[in-house]
GROMACS .gro file of C-alpha atoms in nm:
model
  288
    1MET     CA    1   6.878  -7.364   0.446
    2LYS     CA    2   6.633  -7.089   0.355
    3TYR     CA    3   6.652  -6.743   0.509
    4LEU     CA    4   6.393  -6.463   0.532
    5ILE     CA    5   6.508  -6.108   0.600
    6THR     CA    6   6.232  -5.870   0.707
    7GLY     CA    7   6.258  -5.495   0.654
    8ALA     CA    8   6.493  -5.568   0.367
    9THR     CA    9   6.463  -5.229   0.197
   10GLY     CA   10   6.573  -5.044   0.510
   11ASN     CA   11   6.926  -4.917   0.560
   12LEU     CA   12   7.023  -5.219   0.768
   13GLY     CA   13   6.810  -5.481   0.592
   14GLU     CA   14   6.965  -5.411   0.253
   15LYS     CA   15   7.316  -5.448   0.396
   16VAL     CA   16   7.223  -5.775   0.570
   17THR     CA   17   7.090  -5.907   0.239
   18ARG     CA   18   7.405  -5.815   0.052
   19TRP     CA   19   7.632  -5.966   0.318
   20LEU     CA   20   7.429  -6.285   0.335
   21ARG     CA   21   7.444  -6.339  -0.040
   22THR     CA   22   7.825  -6.351  -0.013
   23MET     CA   23   7.788  -6.648   0.223
   24THR     CA   24   7.511  -6.855   0.063
   25SER     CA   25   7.338  -6.888  -0.272
   26GLU     CA   26   7.097  -6.610  -0.357
   27ASP     CA   27   6.838  -6.884  -0.414
   28ASN     CA   28   6.843  -6.943  -0.038
   29ILE     CA   29   6.749  -6.585   0.045
   30ARG     CA   30   6.398  -6.443   0.059
   31ILE     CA   31   6.346  -6.076   0.141
   32GLY     CA   32   6.027  -5.931   0.286
   33ILE     CA   33   5.929  -5.595   0.137
   34HIS     CA   34   5.635  -5.385   0.254
   35ASN     CA   35   5.616  -5.187  -0.071
   36LEU     CA   36   5.711  -5.405  -0.368
   37LYS     CA   37   5.776  -5.091  -0.574
   38LYS     CA   38   6.101  -5.069  -0.378
   39ALA     CA   39   6.207  -5.416  -0.493
   40ASP     CA   40   6.412  -5.261  -0.774
   41LYS     CA   41   6.671  -5.183  -0.505
   42PHE     CA   42   6.762  -5.551  -0.545
   43SER     CA   43   6.733  -5.570  -0.924
   44ASP     CA   44   7.095  -5.686  -0.941
   45LEU     CA   45   7.026  -5.985  -0.715
   46ALA     CA   46   6.845  -6.313  -0.776
   47VAL     CA   47   6.703  -6.325  -0.423
   48GLU     CA   48   6.331  -6.402  -0.387
   49LYS     CA   49   6.125  -6.090  -0.321
   50VAL     CA   50   5.789  -6.117  -0.141
   51LYS     CA   51   5.541  -5.873   0.004
   52LEU     CA   52   5.551  -5.861   0.383
   53ASP     CA   53   5.321  -5.650   0.597
   54TYR     CA   54   5.373  -5.691   0.971
   55PHE     CA   55   5.002  -5.628   1.028
   56ASP     CA   56   4.875  -5.868   0.762
   57LEU     CA   57   4.902  -6.226   0.884
   58ASP     CA   58   4.836  -6.362   0.535
   59THR     CA   59   5.145  -6.193   0.389
   60LEU     CA   60   5.348  -6.295   0.695
   61GLU     CA   61   5.249  -6.660   0.665
   62LYS     CA   62   5.329  -6.666   0.294
   63ALA     CA   63   5.664  -6.495   0.355
   64VAL     CA   64   5.763  -6.745   0.626
   65ASP     CA   65   5.639  -7.055   0.443
   66GLY     CA   66   5.931  -7.288   0.368
   67ILE     CA   67   6.177  -7.073   0.565
   68ASP     CA   68   6.425  -7.217   0.815
   69LEU     CA   69   6.545  -6.895   0.977
   70VAL     CA   70   6.379  -6.552   1.002
   71VAL     CA   71   6.600  -6.247   1.055
   72TYR     CA   72   6.350  -6.008   1.212
   73ILE     CA   73   6.446  -5.641   1.178
   74PRO     CA   74   6.172  -5.435   1.348
   75SER     CA   75   6.011  -5.137   1.179
   76ILE     CA   76   6.138  -4.789   1.262
   77THR     CA   77   5.810  -4.661   1.409
   78TYR     CA   78   5.825  -4.498   1.752
   79ASN     CA   79   5.470  -4.617   1.825
   80LEU     CA   80   5.521  -4.862   2.110
   81GLN     CA   81   5.191  -5.048   2.073
   82LYS     CA   82   5.237  -5.093   1.696
   83ARG     CA   83   5.589  -5.226   1.749
   84ILE     CA   84   5.469  -5.481   2.005
   85THR     CA   85   5.180  -5.586   1.779
   86GLU     CA   86   5.411  -5.640   1.481
   87PHE     CA   87   5.637  -5.856   1.696
   88GLU     CA   88   5.345  -6.061   1.829
   89ASN     CA   89   5.233  -6.121   1.469
   90ILE     CA   90   5.584  -6.231   1.372
   91LEU     CA   91   5.602  -6.460   1.674
   92GLN     CA   92   5.263  -6.616   1.597
   93VAL     CA   93   5.365  -6.699   1.241
   94VAL     CA   94   5.713  -6.822   1.337
   95LYS     CA   95   5.570  -7.055   1.602
   96LYS     CA   96   5.314  -7.194   1.360
   97ALA     CA   97   5.581  -7.257   1.094
   98LYS     CA   98   5.829  -7.394   1.354
   99THR     CA   99   6.090  -7.158   1.219
  100LYS     CA  100   6.398  -7.025   1.399
  101LEU     CA  101   6.437  -6.654   1.469
  102ILE     CA  102   6.709  -6.392   1.501
  103PHE     CA  103   6.576  -6.078   1.670
  104VAL     CA  104   6.771  -5.763   1.574
  105SER     CA  105   6.745  -5.551   1.886
  106PHE     CA  106   6.888  -5.234   2.042
  107PHE     CA  107   7.081  -5.204   2.366
  108ALA     CA  108   6.857  -4.938   2.525
  109ASP     CA  109   6.652  -5.202   2.704
  110GLN     CA  110   6.732  -5.144   3.072
  111GLU     CA  111   6.441  -5.125   3.316
  112ASN     CA  112   6.532  -4.766   3.414
  113ASN     CA  113   6.593  -4.642   3.059
  114PRO     CA  114   6.365  -4.345   2.968
  115PHE     CA  115   6.391  -4.410   2.592
  116VAL     CA  116   6.033  -4.436   2.463
  117MET     CA  117   6.108  -4.765   2.284
  118SER     CA  118   6.294  -4.923   2.575
  119PRO     CA  119   5.981  -5.118   2.685
  120PHE     CA  120   5.971  -5.290   2.345
  121TYR     CA  121   6.335  -5.398   2.355
  122ALA     CA  122   6.291  -5.521   2.713
  123TYR     CA  123   5.963  -5.701   2.638
  124VAL     CA  124   6.071  -5.908   2.338
  125PRO     CA  125   6.351  -6.112   2.504
  126ARG     CA  126   6.123  -6.210   2.790
  127ARG     CA  127   5.847  -6.303   2.549
  128LEU     CA  128   6.087  -6.509   2.339
  129ALA     CA  129   6.221  -6.690   2.646
  130SER     CA  130   5.875  -6.831   2.718
  131SER     CA  131   5.773  -6.886   2.356
  132GLY     CA  132   5.917  -7.233   2.301
  133ILE     CA  133   6.086  -7.133   1.972
  134GLU     CA  134   6.456  -7.148   1.889
  135TYR     CA  135   6.591  -6.795   1.883
  136SER     CA  136   6.886  -6.564   1.938
  137ILE     CA  137   6.912  -6.190   1.997
  138ILE     CA  138   7.166  -5.949   1.850
  139LYS     CA  139   7.167  -5.596   1.994
  140ASN     CA  140   7.302  -5.296   1.811
  141SER     CA  141   7.462  -5.006   1.989
  142LEU     CA  142   7.408  -4.660   1.835
  143TYR     CA  143   7.460  -4.638   1.459
  144ALA     CA  144   7.766  -4.433   1.369
  145ASP     CA  145   7.633  -4.373   1.016
  146PRO     CA  146   7.414  -4.067   1.093
  147LEU     CA  147   7.720  -3.886   1.228
  148VAL     CA  148   7.862  -3.847   0.876
  149PRO     CA  149   7.584  -3.627   0.730
  150TYR     CA  150   7.558  -3.455   1.071
  151LEU     CA  151   7.915  -3.324   1.045
  152GLU     CA  152   7.820  -3.025   0.829
  153GLU     CA  153   7.564  -2.913   1.085
  154LEU     CA  154   7.816  -2.959   1.365
  155ILE     CA  155   8.071  -2.748   1.177
  156GLU     CA  156   7.813  -2.467   1.165
  157ARG     CA  157   7.715  -2.513   1.529
  158LYS     CA  158   8.081  -2.547   1.631
  159ASN     CA  159   7.968  -2.794   1.896
  160ILE     CA  160   7.816  -3.136   1.953
  161ILE     CA  161   7.495  -3.073   2.147
  162TYR     CA  162   7.388  -3.422   2.259
  163PRO     CA  163   7.241  -3.394   2.611
  164VAL     CA  164   7.448  -3.674   2.766
  165GLY     CA  165   7.688  -3.482   2.987
  166ALA     CA  166   8.012  -3.664   3.067
  167GLU     CA  167   7.875  -4.009   2.987
  168PRO     CA  168   8.019  -4.197   2.686
  169LEU     CA  169   7.819  -4.342   2.399
  170SER     CA  170   7.883  -4.673   2.223
  171PHE     CA  171   7.859  -4.707   1.843
  172ILE     CA  172   7.864  -4.959   1.558
  173THR     CA  173   7.847  -4.900   1.181
  174ARG     CA  174   7.551  -5.041   0.990
  175ASN     CA  175   7.787  -5.228   0.760
  176ASP     CA  176   7.954  -5.398   1.056
  177SER     CA  177   7.617  -5.473   1.215
  178ALA     CA  178   7.493  -5.632   0.893
  179HIS     CA  179   7.810  -5.841   0.860
  180ALA     CA  180   7.770  -5.977   1.214
  181ILE     CA  181   7.399  -6.053   1.163
  182ALA     CA  182   7.474  -6.243   0.842
  183CYS     CA  183   7.753  -6.436   1.014
  184LEU     CA  184   7.519  -6.528   1.300
  185ALA     CA  185   7.260  -6.651   1.049
  186MET     CA  186   7.522  -6.876   0.889
  187GLN     CA  187   7.658  -7.025   1.214
  188PRO     CA  188   7.402  -7.253   1.386
  189VAL     CA  189   7.648  -7.327   1.667
  190MET     CA  190   7.627  -6.960   1.769
  191ARG     CA  191   7.248  -6.926   1.768
  192ASP     CA  192   6.909  -7.088   1.842
  193GLN     CA  193   6.968  -7.136   2.217
  194GLY     CA  194   6.858  -6.794   2.338
  195GLN     CA  195   7.206  -6.640   2.301
  196THR     CA  196   7.235  -6.262   2.323
  197TYR     CA  197   7.506  -6.058   2.149
  198LEU     CA  198   7.597  -5.689   2.167
  199LEU     CA  199   7.752  -5.522   1.862
  200SER     CA  200   7.980  -5.228   1.932
  201MET     CA  201   8.313  -5.076   1.842
  202ASP     CA  202   8.607  -5.171   2.063
  203LYS     CA  203   8.560  -4.861   2.281
  204ASN     CA  204   8.296  -4.602   2.357
  205TYR     CA  205   8.341  -4.225   2.328
  206ASN     CA  206   8.250  -3.937   2.552
  207MET     CA  207   8.155  -3.620   2.368
  208VAL     CA  208   8.489  -3.451   2.429
  209GLU     CA  209   8.666  -3.744   2.263
  210LEU     CA  210   8.416  -3.751   1.978
  211SER     CA  211   8.439  -3.376   1.918
  212TYR     CA  212   8.819  -3.402   1.905
  213ILE     CA  213   8.797  -3.675   1.639
  214MET     CA  214   8.549  -3.468   1.439
  215SER     CA  215   8.773  -3.161   1.459
  216ARG     CA  216   9.070  -3.360   1.328
  217ILE     CA  217   8.867  -3.499   1.040
  218THR     CA  218   8.700  -3.177   0.927
  219ASP     CA  219   8.977  -2.927   1.009
  220HIS     CA  220   8.711  -2.725   1.189
  221LYS     CA  221   8.697  -2.665   1.562
  222ILE     CA  222   8.409  -2.868   1.705
  223GLY     CA  223   8.359  -2.864   2.080
  224TYR     CA  224   8.097  -2.996   2.317
  225ALA     CA  225   7.817  -2.775   2.450
  226PRO     CA  226   7.525  -2.996   2.554
  227VAL     CA  227   7.171  -2.864   2.547
  228THR     CA  228   6.894  -2.993   2.772
  229THR     CA  229   6.679  -3.283   2.654
  230GLY     CA  230   6.389  -3.041   2.619
  231GLU     CA  231   6.593  -2.806   2.402
  232PHE     CA  232   6.716  -3.098   2.194
  233ALA     CA  233   6.357  -3.212   2.133
  234LYS     CA  234   6.258  -2.863   2.018
  235ILE     CA  235   6.559  -2.824   1.788
  236TYR     CA  236   6.475  -3.144   1.598
  237ALA     CA  237   6.094  -3.130   1.632
  238ALA     CA  238   6.058  -3.044   1.262
  239GLU     CA  239   6.220  -3.374   1.169
  240GLY     CA  240   5.942  -3.560   1.348
  241ASP     CA  241   6.148  -3.754   1.601
  242GLY     CA  242   6.303  -3.489   1.824
  243LYS     CA  243   6.111  -3.594   2.136
  244GLU     CA  244   6.192  -3.962   2.083
  245LEU     CA  245   6.561  -3.900   2.023
  246ALA     CA  246   6.574  -3.673   2.327
  247SER     CA  247   6.437  -3.958   2.538
  248MET     CA  248   6.709  -4.185   2.399
  249TYR     CA  249   6.985  -3.941   2.493
  250ALA     CA  250   6.826  -3.904   2.836
  251GLY     CA  251   6.915  -4.270   2.875
  252GLY     CA  252   7.263  -4.188   2.753
  253ALA     CA  253   7.295  -3.924   3.026
  254LYS     CA  254   7.234  -4.204   3.277
  255GLY     CA  255   7.523  -4.403   3.131
  256LEU     CA  256   7.286  -4.655   2.973
  257LEU     CA  257   7.419  -4.624   2.616
  258SER     CA  258   7.784  -4.692   2.688
  259ALA     CA  259   7.818  -5.073   2.689
  260THR     CA  260   8.078  -5.238   2.466
  261SER     CA  261   8.167  -5.600   2.395
  262ASP     CA  262   8.388  -5.820   2.178
  263ASP     CA  263   8.087  -6.003   2.033
  264PHE     CA  264   8.145  -5.854   1.689
  265HIS     CA  265   8.486  -6.020   1.673
  266ARG     CA  266   8.342  -6.346   1.807
  267LEU     CA  267   8.085  -6.356   1.528
  268THR     CA  268   8.292  -6.230   1.233
  269GLY     CA  269   8.654  -6.307   1.320
  270ARG     CA  270   8.761  -5.949   1.247
  271GLU     CA  271   8.767  -5.618   1.431
  272PRO     CA  272   8.490  -5.357   1.391
  273GLU     CA  273   8.570  -5.039   1.202
  274GLU     CA  274   8.684  -4.776   1.448
  275MET     CA  275   8.525  -4.434   1.471
  276GLU     CA  276   8.793  -4.205   1.328
  277HIS     CA  277   8.852  -4.428   1.025
  278PHE     CA  278   8.479  -4.452   0.957
  279LEU     CA  279   8.409  -4.079   0.993
  280ARG     CA  280   8.714  -3.975   0.793
  281ASN     CA  281   8.623  -4.197   0.497
  282GLY     CA  282   8.259  -4.095   0.512
  283TYR     CA  283   8.340  -3.724   0.530
  284GLN     CA  284   8.587  -3.741   0.240
  285ILE     CA  285   8.343  -3.934   0.022
  286ALA     CA  286   8.060  -3.689   0.104
  287ARG     CA  287   8.276  -3.398  -0.013
  288LEU     CA  288   8.358  -3.549  -0.352
   0.00000   0.00000   0.00000
Protein backbone atom coordinates (compact mmCIF):
# COMPACT_ATOMS: atom_id res chain seq x y z
CA MET A 1 0.00 0.00 0.00
CA LYS A 2 1.40 3.36 -1.06
CA TYR A 3 0.36 6.60 0.61
CA LEU A 4 0.64 10.23 -0.53
CA ILE A 5 0.40 13.02 2.03
CA THR A 6 -0.20 16.47 0.56
CA GLY A 7 0.85 19.63 2.39
CA ALA A 8 3.48 17.57 4.15
CA THR A 9 5.64 20.48 5.29
CA GLY A 10 2.75 22.13 7.13
CA ASN A 11 2.27 21.84 10.88
CA LEU A 12 -0.26 19.03 10.50
CA GLY A 13 1.22 17.34 7.43
CA GLU A 14 4.60 16.81 9.07
CA LYS A 15 2.97 15.20 12.11
CA VAL A 16 0.83 12.93 9.91
CA THR A 17 3.98 11.83 8.09
CA ARG A 18 5.82 11.04 11.30
CA TRP A 19 2.87 9.12 12.75
CA LEU A 20 2.35 7.15 9.56
CA ARG A 21 5.98 6.06 9.40
CA THR A 22 5.52 4.37 12.79
CA MET A 23 2.79 2.22 11.24
CA THR A 24 4.21 1.31 7.83
CA SER A 25 7.56 1.25 6.06
CA GLU A 26 8.90 4.64 5.05
CA ASP A 27 9.20 3.20 1.53
CA ASN A 28 5.40 3.20 1.39
CA ILE A 29 5.11 6.92 2.08
CA ARG A 30 5.34 9.71 -0.49
CA ILE A 31 5.06 13.32 0.61
CA GLY A 32 3.98 16.18 -1.62
CA ILE A 33 5.97 19.38 -1.11
CA HIS A 34 5.24 22.68 -2.85
CA ASN A 35 8.74 24.05 -2.24
CA LEU A 36 11.33 21.27 -2.36
CA LYS A 37 13.78 23.50 -0.47
CA LYS A 38 11.72 22.60 2.60
CA ALA A 39 12.32 18.88 2.05
CA ASP A 40 15.22 19.00 4.52
CA LYS A 41 12.56 18.98 7.25
CA PHE A 42 12.40 15.25 6.50
CA SER A 43 16.13 14.65 6.09
CA ASP A 44 15.97 12.05 8.87
CA LEU A 45 13.34 10.00 7.00
CA ALA A 46 13.57 7.75 3.96
CA VAL A 47 10.13 8.76 2.68
CA GLU A 48 9.84 9.70 -0.99
CA LYS A 49 9.72 13.46 -1.53
CA VAL A 50 8.06 14.91 -4.65
CA LYS A 51 7.08 18.35 -5.83
CA LEU A 52 3.35 18.97 -5.62
CA ASP A 53 1.62 22.14 -6.76
CA TYR A 54 -2.16 22.10 -6.39
CA PHE A 55 -2.46 24.32 -9.47
CA ASP A 56 -0.10 22.32 -11.69
CA LEU A 57 -1.82 19.18 -12.95
CA ASP A 58 1.47 17.74 -14.18
CA THR A 59 3.00 17.73 -10.70
CA LEU A 60 -0.26 16.40 -9.24
CA GLU A 61 -0.43 13.52 -11.70
CA LYS A 62 3.20 12.58 -11.07
CA ALA A 63 2.68 12.78 -7.30
CA VAL A 64 -0.39 10.52 -7.41
CA ASP A 65 1.03 8.01 -9.90
CA GLY A 66 1.32 4.58 -8.25
CA ILE A 67 -0.44 5.74 -5.08
CA ASP A 68 -3.23 3.77 -3.41
CA LEU A 69 -4.44 6.38 -0.92
CA VAL A 70 -4.14 10.18 -0.96
CA VAL A 71 -4.34 12.05 2.34
CA TYR A 72 -5.44 15.48 1.13
CA ILE A 73 -4.63 18.31 3.56
CA PRO A 74 -5.90 21.55 1.98
CA SER A 75 -3.73 24.66 1.77
CA ILE A 76 -4.12 27.34 4.42
CA THR A 77 -5.25 30.09 2.02
CA TYR A 78 -8.42 31.99 2.91
CA ASN A 79 -9.14 32.53 -0.80
CA LEU A 80 -12.34 30.55 -1.32
CA GLN A 81 -12.07 30.23 -5.10
CA LYS A 82 -8.43 29.08 -4.95
CA ARG A 83 -9.30 26.48 -2.33
CA ILE A 84 -12.14 25.09 -4.45
CA THR A 85 -9.91 25.04 -7.55
CA GLU A 86 -7.15 23.14 -5.74
CA PHE A 87 -9.68 20.56 -4.58
CA GLU A 88 -11.14 20.16 -8.07
CA ASN A 89 -7.62 19.57 -9.41
CA ILE A 90 -6.98 16.96 -6.72
CA LEU A 91 -10.29 15.28 -7.48
CA GLN A 92 -9.59 15.21 -11.22
CA VAL A 93 -6.23 13.51 -10.72
CA VAL A 94 -7.51 11.08 -8.08
CA LYS A 95 -10.40 9.99 -10.31
CA LYS A 96 -8.08 9.48 -13.26
CA ALA A 97 -5.66 7.40 -11.16
CA LYS A 98 -8.54 5.50 -9.46
CA THR A 99 -6.99 6.31 -6.12
CA LYS A 100 -8.73 6.46 -2.73
CA LEU A 101 -8.92 9.71 -0.78
CA ILE A 102 -9.00 10.95 2.80
CA PHE A 103 -10.17 14.56 2.96
CA VAL A 104 -8.87 16.41 6.05
CA SER A 105 -11.65 18.88 6.77
CA PHE A 106 -12.81 21.33 9.45
CA PHE A 107 -16.07 21.25 11.37
CA ALA A 108 -17.16 24.81 10.51
CA ASP A 109 -19.21 23.58 7.57
CA GLN A 110 -22.80 24.31 8.60
CA GLU A 111 -25.05 26.06 6.09
CA ASN A 112 -25.57 29.02 8.46
CA ASN A 113 -21.91 29.36 9.48
CA PRO A 114 -20.49 32.84 8.66
CA PHE A 115 -16.87 31.61 8.56
CA VAL A 116 -15.46 32.71 5.18
CA MET A 117 -14.19 29.18 4.43
CA SER A 118 -17.37 27.41 5.49
CA PRO A 119 -18.58 27.15 1.85
CA PHE A 120 -15.46 25.15 0.97
CA TYR A 121 -15.88 22.67 3.80
CA ALA A 122 -19.57 22.28 2.94
CA TYR A 123 -18.93 21.94 -0.81
CA VAL A 124 -16.30 19.20 -0.77
CA PRO A 125 -18.36 16.43 0.93
CA ARG A 126 -21.22 16.94 -1.50
CA ARG A 127 -18.84 16.93 -4.43
CA LEU A 128 -17.16 13.76 -3.18
CA ALA A 129 -20.51 12.03 -2.68
CA SER A 130 -21.26 12.34 -6.40
CA SER A 131 -17.71 11.74 -7.62
CA GLY A 132 -17.72 7.96 -7.80
CA ILE A 133 -14.41 7.65 -5.92
CA GLU A 134 -13.77 5.82 -2.65
CA TYR A 135 -13.28 8.40 0.08
CA SER A 136 -13.64 9.29 3.75
CA ILE A 137 -13.71 12.62 5.59
CA ILE A 138 -12.05 13.48 8.88
CA LYS A 139 -12.98 16.84 10.42
CA ASN A 140 -10.81 18.68 12.89
CA SER A 141 -12.23 20.86 15.60
CA LEU A 142 -10.20 23.96 16.56
CA TYR A 143 -6.48 23.38 17.05
CA ALA A 144 -5.44 23.79 20.68
CA ASP A 145 -1.81 24.37 19.67
CA PRO A 146 -2.04 28.15 19.00
CA LEU A 147 -3.27 28.67 22.56
CA VAL A 148 0.21 27.90 23.95
CA PRO A 149 2.09 30.83 22.36
CA TYR A 150 -1.04 32.97 22.91
CA LEU A 151 -0.76 32.59 26.69
CA GLU A 152 1.84 35.35 27.07
CA GLU A 153 -0.42 37.82 25.27
CA LEU A 154 -3.37 36.75 27.41
CA ILE A 155 -1.33 37.27 30.58
CA GLU A 156 -0.70 40.86 29.44
CA ARG A 157 -4.32 41.40 28.42
CA LYS A 158 -5.55 39.69 31.61
CA ASN A 159 -8.46 38.35 29.58
CA ILE A 160 -9.43 36.03 26.76
CA ILE A 161 -11.12 38.23 24.15
CA TYR A 162 -12.66 35.72 21.72
CA PRO A 163 -16.03 37.11 20.57
CA VAL A 164 -18.06 33.96 21.28
CA GLY A 165 -20.08 34.99 24.31
CA ALA A 166 -21.28 32.10 26.48
CA GLU A 167 -20.91 29.48 23.75
CA PRO A 168 -18.26 26.75 24.21
CA LEU A 169 -15.53 25.88 21.73
CA SER A 170 -14.28 22.40 20.87
CA PHE A 171 -10.56 21.63 20.43
CA ILE A 172 -8.09 18.95 19.36
CA THR A 173 -4.28 19.00 19.39
CA ARG A 174 -2.45 18.71 16.07
CA ASN A 175 -0.55 15.70 17.37
CA ASP A 176 -3.78 13.91 18.21
CA SER A 177 -5.30 14.89 14.88
CA ALA A 178 -2.28 13.53 13.02
CA HIS A 179 -2.40 10.27 14.98
CA ALA A 180 -6.07 9.75 14.11
CA ILE A 181 -5.50 10.56 10.42
CA ALA A 182 -2.62 8.07 10.23
CA CYS A 183 -4.73 5.42 11.97
CA LEU A 184 -7.57 6.00 9.51
CA ALA A 185 -5.15 5.64 6.60
CA MET A 186 -4.00 2.28 7.98
CA GLN A 187 -7.48 0.85 8.64
CA PRO A 188 -9.38 0.14 5.38
CA VAL A 189 -12.38 -1.15 7.33
CA MET A 190 -12.87 2.37 8.73
CA ARG A 191 -12.63 4.28 5.45
CA ASP A 192 -13.44 4.38 1.70
CA GLN A 193 -17.23 4.25 2.10
CA GLY A 194 -17.91 7.95 2.58
CA GLN A 195 -17.49 7.80 6.38
CA THR A 196 -17.18 11.08 8.25
CA TYR A 197 -15.31 11.50 11.54
CA LEU A 198 -15.01 14.44 13.94
CA LEU A 199 -11.84 14.83 16.00
CA SER A 200 -12.22 16.60 19.33
CA MET A 201 -11.28 16.41 22.98
CA ASP A 202 -13.73 14.65 25.26
CA LYS A 203 -15.43 17.93 26.20
CA ASN A 204 -15.70 21.47 24.93
CA TYR A 205 -14.91 24.61 26.93
CA ASN A 206 -16.67 27.90 27.37
CA MET A 207 -14.37 30.86 27.84
CA VAL A 208 -14.89 31.05 31.59
CA GLU A 209 -13.74 27.44 31.91
CA LEU A 210 -10.82 28.02 29.57
CA SER A 211 -9.71 31.19 31.37
CA TYR A 212 -9.79 29.32 34.69
CA ILE A 213 -7.53 26.59 33.28
CA MET A 214 -5.15 29.20 31.88
CA SER A 215 -5.03 31.02 35.22
CA ARG A 216 -4.15 27.79 37.04
CA ILE A 217 -1.39 26.99 34.56
CA THR A 218 0.25 30.41 34.40
CA ASP A 219 -0.34 31.60 37.98
CA HIS A 220 -1.72 34.79 36.47
CA LYS A 221 -5.31 35.93 36.66
CA ILE A 222 -6.88 35.54 33.23
CA GLY A 223 -10.56 36.34 32.85
CA TYR A 224 -12.97 36.61 29.96
CA ALA A 225 -13.84 39.97 28.39
CA PRO A 226 -15.05 39.39 24.83
CA VAL A 227 -14.63 42.06 22.19
CA THR A 228 -16.90 42.40 19.17
CA THR A 229 -16.04 40.55 15.97
CA GLY A 230 -15.23 43.90 14.37
CA GLU A 231 -12.84 44.81 17.18
CA PHE A 232 -11.25 41.37 17.01
CA ALA A 233 -10.64 41.79 13.27
CA LYS A 234 -8.97 45.16 13.83
CA ILE A 235 -6.78 43.89 16.69
CA TYR A 236 -5.31 41.12 14.53
CA ALA A 237 -5.45 42.90 11.15
CA ALA A 238 -1.65 43.29 11.12
CA GLU A 239 -1.27 39.51 11.17
CA GLY A 240 -3.18 39.29 7.90
CA ASP A 241 -6.04 37.05 8.97
CA GLY A 242 -7.95 39.09 11.54
CA LYS A 243 -11.09 39.42 9.42
CA GLU A 244 -11.12 35.71 8.57
CA LEU A 245 -10.60 34.61 12.16
CA ALA A 246 -13.31 37.03 13.30
CA SER A 247 -15.73 35.37 10.89
CA MET A 248 -14.79 31.99 12.35
CA TYR A 249 -15.51 33.14 15.91
CA ALA A 250 -18.78 34.65 14.69
CA GLY A 251 -19.71 31.05 13.94
CA GLY A 252 -18.56 30.13 17.42
CA ALA A 253 -20.90 32.75 18.88
CA LYS A 254 -23.75 30.88 17.18
CA GLY A 255 -22.72 27.66 18.92
CA LEU A 256 -21.40 26.18 15.68
CA LEU A 257 -17.88 25.37 16.95
CA SER A 258 -18.86 23.32 19.97
CA ALA A 259 -19.42 19.78 18.66
CA THR A 260 -17.57 16.87 20.27
CA SER A 261 -17.41 13.16 19.52
CA ASP A 262 -15.67 9.93 20.54
CA ASP A 263 -14.36 9.36 17.02
CA PHE A 264 -10.77 9.95 18.11
CA HIS A 265 -11.00 6.99 20.48
CA ARG A 266 -12.72 4.88 17.82
CA LEU A 267 -9.85 5.48 15.40
CA THR A 268 -6.86 5.30 17.76
CA GLY A 269 -7.99 3.20 20.72
CA ARG A 270 -6.82 5.84 23.20
CA GLU A 271 -8.18 9.04 24.70
CA PRO A 272 -7.28 12.49 23.30
CA GLU A 273 -5.01 14.72 25.34
CA GLU A 274 -7.13 16.95 27.54
CA MET A 275 -6.81 20.71 27.56
CA GLU A 276 -5.19 21.41 30.94
CA HIS A 277 -2.54 18.73 30.46
CA PHE A 278 -1.72 19.99 26.98
CA LEU A 279 -1.53 23.67 27.93
CA ARG A 280 0.45 23.02 31.10
CA ASN A 281 3.11 20.99 29.28
CA GLY A 282 3.27 23.46 26.43
CA TYR A 283 3.58 26.47 28.74
CA GLN A 284 6.31 24.84 30.85
CA ILE A 285 8.31 23.83 27.78
CA ALA A 286 7.97 27.35 26.28
CA ARG A 287 9.43 28.86 29.45
CA LEU A 288 12.54 26.66 29.49
